[in-house]
Short mmCIF file of C-alpha atoms in Angstrom, two decimals:
data_model
loop_
_atom_site.label_atom_id
_atom_site.label_comp_id
_atom_site.label_asym_id
_atom_site.label_seq_id
_atom_site.Cartn_x
_atom_site.Cartn_y
_atom_site.Cartn_z
CA ASP K 1 -1.56 -25.00 -20.44
CA THR K 2 -2.80 -22.43 -17.89
CA ALA K 3 -6.60 -22.11 -17.85
CA VAL K 4 -6.81 -18.61 -16.33
CA SER K 5 -3.67 -16.53 -16.46
CA GLN K 6 -3.05 -13.14 -14.93
CA THR K 7 -0.17 -10.79 -15.43
CA PRO K 8 1.73 -9.60 -13.58
CA LYS K 9 1.95 -11.86 -10.51
CA TYR K 10 3.47 -9.08 -8.42
CA LEU K 11 3.12 -5.35 -8.81
CA VAL K 12 4.77 -2.74 -6.60
CA THR K 13 3.97 0.87 -7.38
CA GLN K 14 3.79 4.29 -5.84
CA MET K 15 0.68 6.09 -4.67
CA GLY K 16 -0.96 8.10 -7.38
CA ASN K 17 0.20 5.88 -10.24
CA ASP K 18 -2.08 4.15 -12.75
CA LYS K 19 -1.65 0.42 -13.33
CA SER K 20 -3.32 -2.44 -15.18
CA ILE K 21 -3.69 -6.14 -14.52
CA LYS K 22 -4.42 -8.43 -17.45
CA CYS K 23 -6.41 -11.65 -17.43
CA GLU K 24 -7.00 -14.26 -20.09
CA GLN K 25 -8.89 -17.55 -19.99
CA ASN K 26 -8.70 -20.36 -22.53
CA LEU K 27 -11.64 -22.37 -21.19
CA GLY K 28 -14.27 -20.93 -23.48
CA HIS K 29 -16.22 -19.61 -20.49
CA ASP K 30 -18.86 -16.91 -20.87
CA THR K 31 -18.35 -15.20 -17.53
CA MET K 32 -15.30 -13.58 -16.01
CA TYR K 33 -14.79 -11.96 -12.63
CA TRP K 34 -12.45 -9.84 -10.58
CA TYR K 35 -12.18 -10.63 -6.88
CA LYS K 36 -10.17 -8.74 -4.27
CA GLN K 37 -8.52 -10.55 -1.35
CA ASP K 38 -7.57 -8.20 1.47
CA SER K 39 -4.86 -8.57 4.09
CA LYS K 40 -7.18 -10.68 6.26
CA LYS K 41 -7.67 -13.06 3.33
CA PHE K 42 -11.30 -12.01 2.82
CA LEU K 43 -12.41 -12.53 -0.79
CA LYS K 44 -14.98 -10.17 -2.26
CA ILE K 45 -16.26 -9.82 -5.78
CA MET K 46 -15.58 -6.56 -7.56
CA PHE K 47 -16.88 -7.08 -11.09
CA SER K 48 -18.47 -9.71 -13.25
CA TYR K 49 -18.69 -9.74 -17.03
CA ASN K 50 -20.77 -12.01 -19.19
CA ASN K 51 -19.92 -12.11 -22.89
CA LYS K 52 -18.12 -8.76 -22.63
CA GLU K 53 -21.01 -7.13 -20.80
CA LEU K 54 -20.72 -5.81 -17.26
CA ILE K 55 -23.29 -7.53 -15.06
CA ILE K 56 -21.98 -6.97 -11.54
CA ASN K 57 -20.28 -3.88 -10.13
CA GLU K 58 -20.01 -4.18 -6.39
CA THR K 59 -19.65 -0.62 -5.12
CA VAL K 60 -16.09 -0.38 -6.21
CA PRO K 61 -14.51 3.10 -6.42
CA ASN K 62 -14.65 4.41 -9.95
CA ARG K 63 -10.86 4.51 -9.98
CA PHE K 64 -11.20 0.83 -10.84
CA SER K 65 -12.28 0.22 -14.41
CA PRO K 66 -12.62 -3.24 -15.91
CA LYS K 67 -12.40 -3.73 -19.65
CA SER K 68 -13.36 -6.80 -21.61
CA PRO K 69 -12.21 -6.63 -25.24
CA ASP K 70 -13.58 -10.12 -25.87
CA LYS K 71 -15.03 -12.88 -23.75
CA ALA K 72 -11.62 -14.47 -23.17
CA HIS K 73 -10.07 -11.35 -21.69
CA LEU K 74 -10.90 -9.16 -18.72
CA ASN K 75 -8.44 -6.49 -17.71
CA LEU K 76 -8.49 -4.29 -14.62
CA HIS K 77 -7.21 -0.75 -14.76
CA ILE K 78 -6.68 1.21 -11.57
CA ASN K 79 -6.20 4.97 -11.55
CA SER K 80 -4.61 7.10 -8.84
CA LEU K 81 -3.57 4.17 -6.70
CA GLU K 82 -3.99 4.49 -2.93
CA LEU K 83 -2.34 2.63 -0.06
CA GLY K 84 -5.65 0.88 0.67
CA ASP K 85 -5.65 -0.69 -2.78
CA SER K 86 -2.86 -3.02 -1.67
CA ALA K 87 -4.32 -6.53 -1.91
CA VAL K 88 -4.30 -9.67 -4.01
CA TYR K 89 -6.54 -9.42 -7.06
CA PHE K 90 -7.91 -12.61 -8.56
CA CYS K 91 -9.37 -13.07 -11.97
CA ALA K 92 -11.76 -16.00 -12.41
CA SER K 93 -13.99 -17.48 -15.07
CA SER K 94 -16.94 -19.84 -15.23
CA GLN K 95 -19.83 -20.84 -17.38
CA GLN K 96 -22.90 -18.82 -16.59
CA THR K 97 -24.54 -21.46 -14.49
CA MET K 98 -24.17 -21.65 -10.76
CA ASN K 99 -23.34 -25.32 -10.62
CA THR K 100 -20.04 -24.94 -12.39
CA GLU K 101 -16.94 -24.09 -10.50
CA ALA K 102 -15.12 -20.84 -10.95
CA PHE K 103 -11.54 -21.26 -12.16
CA PHE K 104 -9.17 -18.77 -10.64
CA GLY K 105 -5.98 -17.23 -11.88
CA GLN K 106 -2.92 -17.28 -9.65
CA GLY K 107 -3.62 -13.79 -8.34
CA THR K 108 -1.76 -10.50 -8.59
CA ARG K 109 -0.28 -9.15 -5.40
CA LEU K 110 -0.49 -5.37 -5.65
CA THR K 111 1.54 -3.34 -3.19
CA VAL K 112 1.12 0.43 -3.14
CA VAL K 113 3.93 2.31 -1.40
CA ALA Q 1 -28.57 -10.61 1.22
CA GLN Q 2 -26.75 -13.90 1.36
CA THR Q 3 -23.98 -14.37 3.90
CA VAL Q 4 -21.47 -17.12 4.63
CA THR Q 5 -19.94 -17.59 8.07
CA GLN Q 6 -16.91 -19.63 9.03
CA SER Q 7 -16.56 -19.48 12.79
CA GLN Q 8 -13.16 -21.18 13.06
CA PRO Q 9 -10.34 -18.84 12.00
CA GLU Q 10 -7.76 -21.58 12.63
CA MET Q 11 -7.78 -25.34 13.08
CA SER Q 12 -5.08 -27.91 13.63
CA VAL Q 13 -5.04 -31.66 12.97
CA GLN Q 14 -2.51 -34.45 13.30
CA GLU Q 15 -1.43 -36.22 10.16
CA ALA Q 16 -3.71 -39.20 9.37
CA GLU Q 17 -6.47 -37.86 11.65
CA THR Q 18 -9.85 -36.44 10.71
CA VAL Q 19 -10.87 -32.80 10.96
CA THR Q 20 -14.15 -30.99 10.34
CA LEU Q 21 -14.38 -27.38 9.21
CA SER Q 22 -17.64 -25.54 9.88
CA CYS Q 23 -19.63 -23.28 7.60
CA THR Q 24 -23.07 -21.75 7.94
CA TYR Q 25 -24.89 -19.57 5.48
CA ASP Q 26 -27.97 -17.46 5.26
CA THR Q 27 -30.22 -17.22 2.23
CA SER Q 28 -33.84 -16.98 1.25
CA GLU Q 29 -33.21 -18.71 -2.07
CA SER Q 30 -34.25 -22.30 -2.58
CA ASP Q 31 -31.89 -23.06 -5.46
CA TYR Q 32 -28.18 -22.65 -4.86
CA TYR Q 33 -24.83 -24.36 -4.77
CA LEU Q 34 -22.21 -24.55 -2.06
CA PHE Q 35 -18.48 -25.00 -2.53
CA TRP Q 36 -15.33 -25.52 -0.55
CA TYR Q 37 -12.19 -23.98 -2.01
CA LYS Q 38 -8.65 -24.54 -0.80
CA GLN Q 39 -5.95 -21.88 -0.96
CA PRO Q 40 -2.46 -23.22 -0.22
CA PRO Q 41 0.51 -20.89 0.33
CA SER Q 42 0.95 -20.76 -3.45
CA ARG Q 43 -2.19 -18.55 -3.46
CA GLN Q 44 -3.95 -20.66 -6.09
CA MET Q 45 -7.67 -21.20 -5.42
CA ILE Q 46 -8.56 -24.87 -5.88
CA LEU Q 47 -12.05 -26.34 -5.80
CA VAL Q 48 -12.29 -29.13 -3.24
CA ILE Q 49 -15.94 -30.13 -3.39
CA ARG Q 50 -19.38 -28.84 -4.40
CA GLN Q 51 -22.91 -29.52 -3.19
CA GLU Q 52 -26.23 -28.88 -4.93
CA ALA Q 53 -28.87 -27.61 -2.53
CA TYR Q 54 -31.59 -29.77 -4.06
CA LYS Q 55 -29.63 -32.96 -3.41
CA GLN Q 56 -30.03 -34.53 0.00
CA GLN Q 57 -27.06 -36.81 -0.51
CA ASN Q 58 -23.82 -35.40 0.83
CA ALA Q 59 -21.06 -34.89 -1.73
CA THR Q 60 -17.84 -36.88 -1.44
CA GLU Q 61 -14.51 -36.51 -3.21
CA ASN Q 62 -11.97 -39.09 -2.05
CA ARG Q 63 -10.89 -38.03 1.47
CA PHE Q 64 -13.15 -34.98 1.43
CA SER Q 65 -16.83 -35.11 2.30
CA VAL Q 66 -19.47 -32.66 3.38
CA ASN Q 67 -22.26 -32.71 5.92
CA PHE Q 68 -24.98 -30.64 4.32
CA GLN Q 69 -27.89 -29.73 6.60
CA LYS Q 70 -30.22 -27.61 4.49
CA ALA Q 71 -32.72 -26.76 7.20
CA ALA Q 72 -29.95 -25.65 9.53
CA LYS Q 73 -28.12 -23.93 6.66
CA SER Q 74 -24.95 -25.71 7.58
CA PHE Q 75 -22.26 -27.04 5.24
CA SER Q 76 -19.26 -28.54 7.00
CA LEU Q 77 -16.21 -30.12 5.36
CA LYS Q 78 -14.68 -33.31 6.71
CA ILE Q 79 -11.13 -34.20 5.77
CA SER Q 80 -10.20 -37.80 6.53
CA ASP Q 81 -6.68 -39.20 6.78
CA SER Q 82 -5.24 -35.68 6.79
CA GLN Q 83 -2.04 -35.18 4.85
CA LEU Q 84 0.64 -32.51 5.10
CA GLY Q 85 -0.45 -31.22 1.71
CA ASP Q 86 -3.90 -30.44 3.10
CA ALA Q 87 -2.46 -27.52 5.06
CA ALA Q 88 -4.08 -24.44 3.56
CA MET Q 89 -6.76 -21.81 3.96
CA TYR Q 90 -10.19 -23.27 3.30
CA PHE Q 91 -13.04 -21.12 2.07
CA CYS Q 92 -16.70 -21.98 2.08
CA ALA Q 93 -18.60 -20.30 -0.78
CA TYR Q 94 -22.21 -19.84 -1.85
CA HIS Q 95 -23.56 -19.37 -5.36
CA GLY Q 96 -27.25 -18.60 -5.69
CA GLY Q 97 -29.54 -18.35 -8.64
CA ALA Q 98 -30.35 -14.67 -8.27
CA THR Q 99 -26.83 -13.34 -8.74
CA ASN Q 100 -23.97 -14.70 -10.76
CA LYS Q 101 -21.22 -14.54 -8.16
CA LEU Q 102 -19.57 -16.54 -5.40
CA ILE Q 103 -19.97 -15.26 -1.86
CA PHE Q 104 -17.11 -16.41 0.35
CA GLY Q 105 -16.75 -16.99 4.06
CA THR Q 106 -13.79 -15.54 5.94
CA GLY Q 107 -11.80 -18.75 5.70
CA THR Q 108 -10.31 -21.31 8.08
CA LEU Q 109 -6.56 -21.77 8.22
CA LEU Q 110 -5.82 -25.48 8.61
CA ALA Q 111 -2.48 -26.64 9.97
CA VAL Q 112 -1.47 -30.30 9.69
CA GLN Q 113 0.98 -31.52 12.33
CA PRO Q 114 3.37 -34.37 11.40
#
């Protein structure tokens, strides 16, 4: 039973398109995140939600819009995709205490052509 | 702002040998946690080990142990009896009390030679 699942695993799309990545966790965690891993493998947080409320927005272009319909789901919608958006996007979840590990989804490799 | 630095982009170790991966961090917080995550070619992020800053005792998980030097802000990972399955990218990460997020280092790619 997958703890944090993301769909799709791979996404290839043309510049200018709009796409969404879905994330669901079955761990009962309060906090969910989106991280971006670039081509050099650097991982950086994009957004963090706690109980459906946005608590971190790390200077991400407003073409990226997270949506959390409930605390088990955090989706990422991207408008007007650009070549530079190509990356691996990870969803993660944790309890809202810093001593607990973050559980990561398997990542979505987005390629913009 | 907190930062995490991994100065070794790549490391190599012979099977059954021991290797140490370095990590330093910068913070003004007194309460925080440090983690090592492993990312194999499958892309999955896997927690290897965690360390509470208030604990002087170094964390250990089977073949994995850390050398935590709080004053020096250093948090290295030692892998003993290296196995082929240990080959992966290893990320050091910091989680402080002020913000609810993990801050990652740039990673160290570990190769294990048979």
